[in-house]
CSV table of C-alpha atoms in Angstrom, one decimal:
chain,number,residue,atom,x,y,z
E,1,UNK,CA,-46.3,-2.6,15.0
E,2,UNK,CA,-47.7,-4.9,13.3
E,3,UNK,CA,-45.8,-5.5,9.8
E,4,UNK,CA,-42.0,-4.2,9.1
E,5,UNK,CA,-40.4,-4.7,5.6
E,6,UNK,CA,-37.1,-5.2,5.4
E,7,UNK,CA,-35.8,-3.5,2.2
E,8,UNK,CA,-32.1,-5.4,1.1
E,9,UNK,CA,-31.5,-8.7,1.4
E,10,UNK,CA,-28.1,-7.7,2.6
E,11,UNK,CA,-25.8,-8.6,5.8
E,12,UNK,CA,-27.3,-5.5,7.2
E,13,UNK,CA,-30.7,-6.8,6.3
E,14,UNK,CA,-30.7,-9.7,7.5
E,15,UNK,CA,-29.0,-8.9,10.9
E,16,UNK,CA,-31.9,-6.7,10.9
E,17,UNK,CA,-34.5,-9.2,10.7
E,18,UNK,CA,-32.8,-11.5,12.9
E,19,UNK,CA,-32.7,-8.5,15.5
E,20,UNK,CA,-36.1,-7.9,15.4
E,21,UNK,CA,-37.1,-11.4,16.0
E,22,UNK,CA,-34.9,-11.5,19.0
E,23,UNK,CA,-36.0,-8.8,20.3
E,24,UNK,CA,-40.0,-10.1,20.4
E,25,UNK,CA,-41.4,-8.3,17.1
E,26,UNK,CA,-43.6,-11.3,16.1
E,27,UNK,CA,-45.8,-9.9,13.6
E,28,UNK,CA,-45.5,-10.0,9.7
E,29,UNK,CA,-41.9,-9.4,8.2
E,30,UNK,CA,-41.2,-9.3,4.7
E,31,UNK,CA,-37.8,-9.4,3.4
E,32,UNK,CA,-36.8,-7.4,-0.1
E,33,UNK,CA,-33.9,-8.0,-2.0
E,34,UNK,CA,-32.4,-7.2,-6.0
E,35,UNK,CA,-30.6,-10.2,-6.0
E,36,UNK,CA,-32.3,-13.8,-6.6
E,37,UNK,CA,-29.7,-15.0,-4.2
E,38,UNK,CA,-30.3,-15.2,-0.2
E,39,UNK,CA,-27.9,-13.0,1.7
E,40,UNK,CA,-24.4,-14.0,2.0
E,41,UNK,CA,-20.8,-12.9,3.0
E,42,UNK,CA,-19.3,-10.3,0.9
E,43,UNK,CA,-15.7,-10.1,2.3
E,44,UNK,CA,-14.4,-13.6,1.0
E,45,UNK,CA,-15.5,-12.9,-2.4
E,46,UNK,CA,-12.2,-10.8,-3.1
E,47,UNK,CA,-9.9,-13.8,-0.9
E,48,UNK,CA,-11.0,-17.2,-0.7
E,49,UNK,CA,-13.5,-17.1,-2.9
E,50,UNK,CA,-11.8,-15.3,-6.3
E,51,UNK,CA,-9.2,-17.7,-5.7
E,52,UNK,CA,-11.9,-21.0,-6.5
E,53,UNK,CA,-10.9,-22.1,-2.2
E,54,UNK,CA,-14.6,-22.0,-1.3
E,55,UNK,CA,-17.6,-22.4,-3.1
E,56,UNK,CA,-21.2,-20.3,-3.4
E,57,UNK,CA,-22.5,-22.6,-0.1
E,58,UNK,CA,-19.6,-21.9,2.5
E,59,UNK,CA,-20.8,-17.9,2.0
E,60,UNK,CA,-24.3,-18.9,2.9
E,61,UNK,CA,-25.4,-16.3,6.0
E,62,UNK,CA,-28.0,-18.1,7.5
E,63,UNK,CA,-28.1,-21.2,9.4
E,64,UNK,CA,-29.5,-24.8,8.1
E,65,UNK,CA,-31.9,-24.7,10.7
E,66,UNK,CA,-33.4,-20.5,10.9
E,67,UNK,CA,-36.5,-19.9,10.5
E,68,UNK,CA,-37.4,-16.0,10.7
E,69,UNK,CA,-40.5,-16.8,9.5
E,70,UNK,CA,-40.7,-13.7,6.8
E,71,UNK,CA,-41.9,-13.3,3.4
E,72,UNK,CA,-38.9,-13.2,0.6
E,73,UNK,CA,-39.9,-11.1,-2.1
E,74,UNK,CA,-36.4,-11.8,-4.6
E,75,UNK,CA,-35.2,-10.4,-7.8
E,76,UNK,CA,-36.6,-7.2,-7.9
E,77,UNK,CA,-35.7,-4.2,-6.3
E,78,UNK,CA,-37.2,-1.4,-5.3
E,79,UNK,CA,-38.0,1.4,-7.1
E,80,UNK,CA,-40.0,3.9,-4.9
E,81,UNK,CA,-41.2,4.1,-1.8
E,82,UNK,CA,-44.6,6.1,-0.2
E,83,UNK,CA,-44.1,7.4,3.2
E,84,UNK,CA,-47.5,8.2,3.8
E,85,UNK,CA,-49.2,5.6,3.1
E,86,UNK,CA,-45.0,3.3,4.0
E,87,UNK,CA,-45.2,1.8,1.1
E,88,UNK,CA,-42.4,0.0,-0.6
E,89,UNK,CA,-42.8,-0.2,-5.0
E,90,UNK,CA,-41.1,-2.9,-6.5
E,91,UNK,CA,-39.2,-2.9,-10.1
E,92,UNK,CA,-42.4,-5.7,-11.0
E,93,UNK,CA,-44.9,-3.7,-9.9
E,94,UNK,CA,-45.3,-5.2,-6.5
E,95,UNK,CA,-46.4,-2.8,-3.5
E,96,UNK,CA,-45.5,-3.6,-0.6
E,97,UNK,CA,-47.5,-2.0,2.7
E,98,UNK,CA,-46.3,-2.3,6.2
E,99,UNK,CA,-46.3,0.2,9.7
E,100,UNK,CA,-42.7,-0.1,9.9
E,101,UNK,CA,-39.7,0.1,7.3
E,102,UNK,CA,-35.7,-1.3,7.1
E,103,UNK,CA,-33.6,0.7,4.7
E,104,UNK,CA,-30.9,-1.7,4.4
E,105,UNK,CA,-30.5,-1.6,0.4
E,106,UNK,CA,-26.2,-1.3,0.7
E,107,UNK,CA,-23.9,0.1,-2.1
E,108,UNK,CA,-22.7,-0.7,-5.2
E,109,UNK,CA,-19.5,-0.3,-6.3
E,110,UNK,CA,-18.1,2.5,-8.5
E,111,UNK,CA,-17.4,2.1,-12.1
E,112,UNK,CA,-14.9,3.9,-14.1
E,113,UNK,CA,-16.7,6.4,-16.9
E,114,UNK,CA,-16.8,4.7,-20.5
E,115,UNK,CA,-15.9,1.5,-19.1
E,116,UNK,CA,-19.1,-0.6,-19.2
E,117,UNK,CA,-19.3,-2.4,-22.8
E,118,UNK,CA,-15.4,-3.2,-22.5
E,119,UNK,CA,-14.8,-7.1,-22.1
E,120,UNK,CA,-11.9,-7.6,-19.2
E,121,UNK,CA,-13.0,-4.7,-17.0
E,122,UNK,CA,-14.3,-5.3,-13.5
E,123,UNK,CA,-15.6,-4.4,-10.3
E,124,UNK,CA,-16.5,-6.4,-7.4
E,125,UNK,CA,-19.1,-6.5,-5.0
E,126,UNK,CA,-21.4,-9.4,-5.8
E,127,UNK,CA,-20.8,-13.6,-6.1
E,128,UNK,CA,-21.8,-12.9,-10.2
E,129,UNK,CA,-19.0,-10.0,-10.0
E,130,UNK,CA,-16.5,-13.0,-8.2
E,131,UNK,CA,-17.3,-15.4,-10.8
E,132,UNK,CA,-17.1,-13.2,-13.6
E,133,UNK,CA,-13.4,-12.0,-12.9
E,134,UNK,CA,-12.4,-15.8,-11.5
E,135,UNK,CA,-12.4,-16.7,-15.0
E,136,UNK,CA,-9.9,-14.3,-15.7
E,137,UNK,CA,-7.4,-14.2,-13.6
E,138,UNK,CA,-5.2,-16.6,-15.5
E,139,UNK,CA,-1.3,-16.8,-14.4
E,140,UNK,CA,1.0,-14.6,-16.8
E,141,UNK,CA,-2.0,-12.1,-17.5
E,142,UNK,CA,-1.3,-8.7,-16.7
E,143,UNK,CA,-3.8,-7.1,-14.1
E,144,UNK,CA,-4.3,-3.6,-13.6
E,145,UNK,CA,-5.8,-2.3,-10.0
E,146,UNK,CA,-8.0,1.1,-10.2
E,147,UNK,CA,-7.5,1.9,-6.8
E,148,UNK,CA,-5.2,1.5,-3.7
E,149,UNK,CA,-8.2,0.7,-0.6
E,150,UNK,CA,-8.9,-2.6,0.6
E,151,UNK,CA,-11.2,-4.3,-2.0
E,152,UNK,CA,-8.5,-3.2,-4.8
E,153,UNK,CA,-5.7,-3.9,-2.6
E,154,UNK,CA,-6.8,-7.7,-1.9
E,155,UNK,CA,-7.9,-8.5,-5.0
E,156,UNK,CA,-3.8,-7.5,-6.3
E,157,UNK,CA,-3.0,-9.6,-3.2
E,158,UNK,CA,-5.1,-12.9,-4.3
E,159,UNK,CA,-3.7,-12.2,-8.5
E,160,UNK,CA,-0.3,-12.4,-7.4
E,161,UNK,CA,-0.7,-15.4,-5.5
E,162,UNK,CA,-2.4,-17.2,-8.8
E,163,UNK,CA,0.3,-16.0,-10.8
E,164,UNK,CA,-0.8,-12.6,-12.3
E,165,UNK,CA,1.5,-9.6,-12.8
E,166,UNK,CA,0.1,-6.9,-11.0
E,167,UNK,CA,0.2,-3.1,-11.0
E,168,UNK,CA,-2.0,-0.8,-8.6
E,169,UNK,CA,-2.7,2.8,-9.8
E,170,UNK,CA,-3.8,5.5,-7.0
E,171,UNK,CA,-4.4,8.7,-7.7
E,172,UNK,CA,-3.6,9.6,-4.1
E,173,UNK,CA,-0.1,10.7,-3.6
E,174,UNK,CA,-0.5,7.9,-0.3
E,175,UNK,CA,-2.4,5.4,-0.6
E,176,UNK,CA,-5.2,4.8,2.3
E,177,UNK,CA,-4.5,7.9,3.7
E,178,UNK,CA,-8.2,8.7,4.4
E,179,UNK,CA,-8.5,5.7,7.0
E,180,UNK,CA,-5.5,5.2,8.2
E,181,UNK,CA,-3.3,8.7,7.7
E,182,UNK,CA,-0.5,9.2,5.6
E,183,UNK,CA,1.9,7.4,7.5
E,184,UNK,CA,0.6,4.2,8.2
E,185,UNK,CA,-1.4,4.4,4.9
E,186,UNK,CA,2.7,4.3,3.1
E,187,UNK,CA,3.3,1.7,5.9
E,188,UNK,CA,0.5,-1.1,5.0
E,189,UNK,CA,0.8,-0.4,1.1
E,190,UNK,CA,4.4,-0.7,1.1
E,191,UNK,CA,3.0,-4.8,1.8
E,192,UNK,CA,2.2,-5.3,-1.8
E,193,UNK,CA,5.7,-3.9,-2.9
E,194,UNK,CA,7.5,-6.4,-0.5
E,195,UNK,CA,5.3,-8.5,-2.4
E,196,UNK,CA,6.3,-8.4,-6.2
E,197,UNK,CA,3.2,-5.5,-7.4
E,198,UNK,CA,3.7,-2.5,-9.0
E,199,UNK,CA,2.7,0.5,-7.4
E,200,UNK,CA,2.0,3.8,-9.1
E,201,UNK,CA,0.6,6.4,-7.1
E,202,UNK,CA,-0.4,9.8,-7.0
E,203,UNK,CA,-1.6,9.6,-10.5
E,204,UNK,CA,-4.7,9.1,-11.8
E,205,UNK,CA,-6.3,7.2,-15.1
E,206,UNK,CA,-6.6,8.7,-18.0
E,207,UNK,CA,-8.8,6.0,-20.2
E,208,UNK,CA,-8.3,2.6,-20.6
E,209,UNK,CA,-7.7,1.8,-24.4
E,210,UNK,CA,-9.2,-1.2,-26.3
E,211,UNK,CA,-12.1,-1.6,-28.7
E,212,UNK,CA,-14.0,-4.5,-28.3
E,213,UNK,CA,-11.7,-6.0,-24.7
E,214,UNK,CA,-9.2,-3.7,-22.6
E,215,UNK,CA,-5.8,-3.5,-24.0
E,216,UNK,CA,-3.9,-0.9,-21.6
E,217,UNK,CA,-5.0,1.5,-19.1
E,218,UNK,CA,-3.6,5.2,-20.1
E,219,UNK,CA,-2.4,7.4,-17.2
E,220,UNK,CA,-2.8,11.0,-17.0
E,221,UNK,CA,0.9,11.5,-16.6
E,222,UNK,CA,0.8,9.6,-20.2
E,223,UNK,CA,2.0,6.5,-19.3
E,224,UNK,CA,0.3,3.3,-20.7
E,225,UNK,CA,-0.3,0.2,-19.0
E,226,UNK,CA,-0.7,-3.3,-21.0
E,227,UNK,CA,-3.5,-4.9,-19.4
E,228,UNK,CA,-5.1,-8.4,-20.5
E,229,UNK,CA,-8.1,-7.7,-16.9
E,230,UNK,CA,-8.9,-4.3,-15.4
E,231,UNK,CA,-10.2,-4.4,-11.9
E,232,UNK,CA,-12.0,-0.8,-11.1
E,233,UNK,CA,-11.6,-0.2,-7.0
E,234,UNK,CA,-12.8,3.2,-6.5
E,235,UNK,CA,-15.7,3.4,-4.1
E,236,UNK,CA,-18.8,2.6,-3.8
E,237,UNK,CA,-22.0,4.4,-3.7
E,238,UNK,CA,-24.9,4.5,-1.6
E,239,UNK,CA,-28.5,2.9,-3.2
E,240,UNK,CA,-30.7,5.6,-2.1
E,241,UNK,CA,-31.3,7.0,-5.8
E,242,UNK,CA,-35.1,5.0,-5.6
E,243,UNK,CA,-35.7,7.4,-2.6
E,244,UNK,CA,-35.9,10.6,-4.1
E,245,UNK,CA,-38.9,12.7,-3.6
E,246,UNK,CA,-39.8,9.9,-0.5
E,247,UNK,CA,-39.3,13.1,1.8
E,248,UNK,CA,-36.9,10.5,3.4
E,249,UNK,CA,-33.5,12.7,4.2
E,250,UNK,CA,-30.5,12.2,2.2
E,251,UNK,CA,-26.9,13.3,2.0
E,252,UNK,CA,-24.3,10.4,1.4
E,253,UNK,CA,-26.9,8.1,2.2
E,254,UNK,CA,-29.7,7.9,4.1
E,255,UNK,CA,-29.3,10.7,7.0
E,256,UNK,CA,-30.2,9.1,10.6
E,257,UNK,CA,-29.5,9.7,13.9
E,258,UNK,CA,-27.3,7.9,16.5
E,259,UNK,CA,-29.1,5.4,16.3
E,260,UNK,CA,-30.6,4.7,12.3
E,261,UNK,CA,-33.4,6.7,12.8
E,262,UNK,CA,-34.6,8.4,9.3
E,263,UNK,CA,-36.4,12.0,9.6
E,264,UNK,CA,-39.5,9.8,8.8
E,265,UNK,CA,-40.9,8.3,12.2
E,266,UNK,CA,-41.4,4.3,11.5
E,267,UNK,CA,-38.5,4.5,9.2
E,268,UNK,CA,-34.8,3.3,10.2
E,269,UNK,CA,-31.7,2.8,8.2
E,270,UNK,CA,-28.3,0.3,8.7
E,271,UNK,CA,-25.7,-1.0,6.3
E,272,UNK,CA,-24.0,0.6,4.0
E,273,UNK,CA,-26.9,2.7,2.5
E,274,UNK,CA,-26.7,4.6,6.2
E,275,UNK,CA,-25.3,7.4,6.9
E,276,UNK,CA,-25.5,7.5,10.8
E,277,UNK,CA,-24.9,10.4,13.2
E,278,UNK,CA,-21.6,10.6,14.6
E,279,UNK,CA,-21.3,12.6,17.7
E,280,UNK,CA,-17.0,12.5,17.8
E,281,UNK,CA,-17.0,14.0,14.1
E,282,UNK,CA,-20.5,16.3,14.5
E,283,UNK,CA,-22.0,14.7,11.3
E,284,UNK,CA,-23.4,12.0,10.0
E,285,UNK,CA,-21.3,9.2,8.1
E,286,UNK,CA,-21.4,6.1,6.3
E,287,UNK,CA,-19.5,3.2,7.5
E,288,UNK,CA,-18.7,0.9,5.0
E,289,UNK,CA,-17.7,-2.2,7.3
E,290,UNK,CA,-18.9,-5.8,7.9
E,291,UNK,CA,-18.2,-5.1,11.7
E,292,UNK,CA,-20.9,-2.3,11.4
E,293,UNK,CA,-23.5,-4.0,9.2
E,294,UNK,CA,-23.4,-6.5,12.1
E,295,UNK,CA,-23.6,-4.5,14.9
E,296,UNK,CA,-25.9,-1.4,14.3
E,297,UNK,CA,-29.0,-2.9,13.0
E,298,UNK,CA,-29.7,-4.0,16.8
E,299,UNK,CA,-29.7,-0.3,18.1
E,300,UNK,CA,-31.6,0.8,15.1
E,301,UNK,CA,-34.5,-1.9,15.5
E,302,UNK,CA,-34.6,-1.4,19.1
E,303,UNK,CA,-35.2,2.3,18.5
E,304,UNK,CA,-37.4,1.4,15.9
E,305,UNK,CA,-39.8,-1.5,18.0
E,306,UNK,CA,-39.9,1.6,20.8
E,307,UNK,CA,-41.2,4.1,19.1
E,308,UNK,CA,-39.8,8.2,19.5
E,309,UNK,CA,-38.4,9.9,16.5
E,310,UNK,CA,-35.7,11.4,14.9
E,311,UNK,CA,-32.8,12.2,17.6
E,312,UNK,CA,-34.9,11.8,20.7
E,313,UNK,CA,-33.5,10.4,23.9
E,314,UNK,CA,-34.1,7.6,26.2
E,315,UNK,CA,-33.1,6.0,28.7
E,316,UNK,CA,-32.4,2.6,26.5
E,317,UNK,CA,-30.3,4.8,24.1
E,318,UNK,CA,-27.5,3.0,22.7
E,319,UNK,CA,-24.7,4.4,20.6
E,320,UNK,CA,-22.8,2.5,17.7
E,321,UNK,CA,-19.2,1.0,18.8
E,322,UNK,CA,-16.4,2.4,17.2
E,323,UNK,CA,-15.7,1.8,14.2
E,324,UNK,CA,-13.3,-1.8,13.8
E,325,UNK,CA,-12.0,-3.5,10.3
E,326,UNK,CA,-9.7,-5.9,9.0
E,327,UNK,CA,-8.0,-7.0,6.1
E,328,UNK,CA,-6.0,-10.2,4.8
E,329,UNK,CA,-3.2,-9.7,2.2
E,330,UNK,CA,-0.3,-11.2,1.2
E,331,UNK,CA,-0.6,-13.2,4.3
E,332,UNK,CA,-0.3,-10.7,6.7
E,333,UNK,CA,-3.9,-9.9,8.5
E,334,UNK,CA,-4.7,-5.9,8.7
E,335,UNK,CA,-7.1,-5.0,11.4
E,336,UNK,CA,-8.2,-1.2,12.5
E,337,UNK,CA,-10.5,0.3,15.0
E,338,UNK,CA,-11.4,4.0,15.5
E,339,UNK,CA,-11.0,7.3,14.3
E,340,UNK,CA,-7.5,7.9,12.6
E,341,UNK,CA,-8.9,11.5,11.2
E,342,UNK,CA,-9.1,12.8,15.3
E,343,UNK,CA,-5.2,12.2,15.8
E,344,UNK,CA,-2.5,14.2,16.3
E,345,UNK,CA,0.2,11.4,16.8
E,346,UNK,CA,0.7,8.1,16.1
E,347,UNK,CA,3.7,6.0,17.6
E,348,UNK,CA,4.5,2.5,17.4
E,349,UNK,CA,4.2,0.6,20.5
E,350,UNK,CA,5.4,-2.9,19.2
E,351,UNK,CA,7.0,-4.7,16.4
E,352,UNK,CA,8.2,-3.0,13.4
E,353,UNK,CA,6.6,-1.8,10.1
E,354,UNK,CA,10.0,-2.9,7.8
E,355,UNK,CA,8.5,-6.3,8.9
E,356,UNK,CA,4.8,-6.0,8.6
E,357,UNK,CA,4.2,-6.8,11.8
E,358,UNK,CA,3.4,-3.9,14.7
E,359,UNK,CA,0.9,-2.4,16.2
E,360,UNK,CA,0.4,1.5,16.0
E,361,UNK,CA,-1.4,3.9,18.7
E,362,UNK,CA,-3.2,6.8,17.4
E,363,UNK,CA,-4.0,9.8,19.7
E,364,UNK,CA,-5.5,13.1,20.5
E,365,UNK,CA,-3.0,14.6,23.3
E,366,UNK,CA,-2.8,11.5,25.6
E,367,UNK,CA,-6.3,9.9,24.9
E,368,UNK,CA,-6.2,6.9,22.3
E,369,UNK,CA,-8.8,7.4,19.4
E,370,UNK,CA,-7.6,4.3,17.1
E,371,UNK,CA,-5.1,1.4,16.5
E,372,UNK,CA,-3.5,-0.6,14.2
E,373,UNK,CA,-2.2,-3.6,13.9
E,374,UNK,CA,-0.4,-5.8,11.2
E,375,UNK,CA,-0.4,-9.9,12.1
E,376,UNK,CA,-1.4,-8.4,16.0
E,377,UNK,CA,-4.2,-9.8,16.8
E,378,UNK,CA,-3.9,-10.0,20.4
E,379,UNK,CA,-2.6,-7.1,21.1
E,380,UNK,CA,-5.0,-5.2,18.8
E,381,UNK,CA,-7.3,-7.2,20.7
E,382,UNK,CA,-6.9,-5.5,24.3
E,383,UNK,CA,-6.2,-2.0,22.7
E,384,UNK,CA,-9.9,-2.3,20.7
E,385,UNK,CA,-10.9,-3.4,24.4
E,386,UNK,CA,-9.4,0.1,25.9
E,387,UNK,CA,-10.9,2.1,22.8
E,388,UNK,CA,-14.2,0.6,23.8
E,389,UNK,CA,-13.9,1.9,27.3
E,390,UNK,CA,-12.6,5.5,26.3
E,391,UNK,CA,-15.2,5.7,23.4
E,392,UNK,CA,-18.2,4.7,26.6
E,393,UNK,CA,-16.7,7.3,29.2
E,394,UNK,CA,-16.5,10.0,26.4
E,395,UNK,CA,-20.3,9.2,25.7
E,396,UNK,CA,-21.6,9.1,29.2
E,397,UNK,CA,-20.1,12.6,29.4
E,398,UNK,CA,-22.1,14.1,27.0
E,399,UNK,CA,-24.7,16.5,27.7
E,400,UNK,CA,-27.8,15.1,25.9
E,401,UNK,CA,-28.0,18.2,23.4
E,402,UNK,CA,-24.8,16.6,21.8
E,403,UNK,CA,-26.0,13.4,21.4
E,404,UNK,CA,-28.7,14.8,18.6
């Protein structure tokens, strides 16, 4: 190859370009993103950042002195792309041709229906998103949380320590039950009432009232919620929307193989736009984790600089790690690593939940399939260690036909 674009000037992205520099592609990269900004980090926006501690620089991803020696084509974002000819079509008009393509064009987040002229109401998922809601979280305003998962749940976690009162409405009867099951999902949430915030679950929203700014947020059971800032956590979804009719696969995202390979040979996909095959669950999923957008886009350019197609084998095939995230609130860091959904049992091999500190072993008869641990860190340490090793023993048993 002698030209890959790079479309999303995200973490993904730009682990992407700096994988295929290090891995010897020296021929013409260009570099797409939406935003104006270069890439940074994400995950302090809803901690350190919100709460004014760092500024705009500290998130800066790339080092003083890198060079990847690419084209950055920022501030406008793609709008189609033409397989046949790999062509990327830019919001300005711009077309873009190359041999080889990057999906890497992320998520954005989830907004609440009817919500978008109203003054106080926020998501968050970029530094303009941060700064926006910084100037609002004033002590003594009331804050309500749409949304129990991380993003919401740290956000609450940073208001209360400026001096907000804070409620969190989940429309799940237990909050976090999708990644971490029901009972350590009641477990880690049960942090923010130990904490002074309101929790009101297994109800959803209603509407949120207010004409010109948000004044309350109605519940369906009918219960109103005085709110002076609305911060919507429910989800995010995938930026594949400029792909339609490319005759590049989609589902939740852009469907690949083991290893970010599109149906479309030349044409791979990382971040959180990727919906990777997953051999342990039999389908392809997104995962929406810094951890991921770091490690995968090496596999998926190595598969891509090599050549092969959709689900083929080699001998240089290399499978995703498990899945691995973390979380800081209230103090207390949250970290994860697995698949909760494949347990039958969890027990608690140390400390004690009633204190927010333990470490919990999920597993499928005897074999562990995912851990967690609140302020753990070594310990979750050697158990993500052991996961690793199960996870690479369970692989190199596979007959190849499962690893399509």
């Amino acid at each position: 190859m002698k030209s890959i674009t790079v479309v999303g000037a995200s973490l993904a992205g730009l682990y992407a370009a700096q994988a295929l520099r290090q891995q010897g592609f020296d021929g013409e990269l260009t570099i797409i993103g939406d935003e104006l900004r270069r890439p940074y980090d994400r995950p302090p926006l809803s901690k350190d950042f919100l709460i004014g501690k760092i500024d705009t620089d500290f998130l800066r991803l790339e080092a003083a002195d890198e060079d990847l020696y690419a084209r950055w084509l920022l501030g406008s974002p793609a709008v189609s792309l033409d397989t046949s000819s790999r062509a990327v079509v830019l919001a300005n008009g711009a077309r873009v041709a190359s041999d080889g393509i990057v999906l890497a064009t992320g998520a954005r987040a989830r907004k609440l229906p009817g919500s978008a002229a109203m003054a106080g109401v926020h998501v968050l998922r970029t530094i303009d998103d941060a700064l926006a809601l910084r100037t609002e979280l004033l002590p003594g305003a009331r804050l309500v949380v749409i949304g129990a998962g991380f993003i919401g749940g740290e956000v609450a976690a940073t208001a209360k320590k400026l001096g907000l009162d804070v409620t969190i409405v989940e429309a799940m009867a237990t909050p976090l039950a999708g990644p971490l099951g029901a009972m350590m999902g009641t477990a880690v949430c049960g942090l923010h009432s130990a904490n002074g915030v309101a929790l009101r679950c297994g109800v959803g929203v209603r509407r949120l009232t207010g004409s010109d700014r948000v004044e309350s947020v109605e519940l369906v059971d009918g219960t109103v919620l005085p709110a002076d800032v609305v911060v919507v956590g429910i989800g995010a979804i995938p930026n594949t929307e400029w792909l339609t009719g490319s005759g590049v696969a989609l589902g939740n995202g852009v469907e690949c193989d083991h290893q970010g390979r599109t149906n479309v040979p030349g044409i791979i996909a990382v971040g959180d736009c990727a919906a990777w095959h997953d051999f342990r669950l039999g389908r392809a999923h997104r995962v929406e984790h810094w951890t991921g957008a770091m490690e995968r886009p090496a596999i998926a350019v190595a598969a891509l600089l090599r050549g092969g197609g959709h689900g083929e084998n080699h001998e240089e095939d290399r499978h995703a790690c498990i899945p691995y995230f973390w979380s800081d609130q209230h103090g207390v860091r949250i970290q994860f690593a697995g698949h909760a959904a494949e347990a039958d049992s969890v027990t608690i091999e140390d400390g004690s939940p009633e204190n927010f500190c333990f470490l919990a072993v999920y597993r499928r008869g005897e074999i562990p399939v995912a851990v967690l641990g609140m302020n753990q860190s070594r310990a979750f340490g050697r158990w993500r260690r052991q996961l690793r090793t199960v996870h690479s023993a369970t692989l190199q048993s596979l007959p190849p036909v499962l690893e399509r």
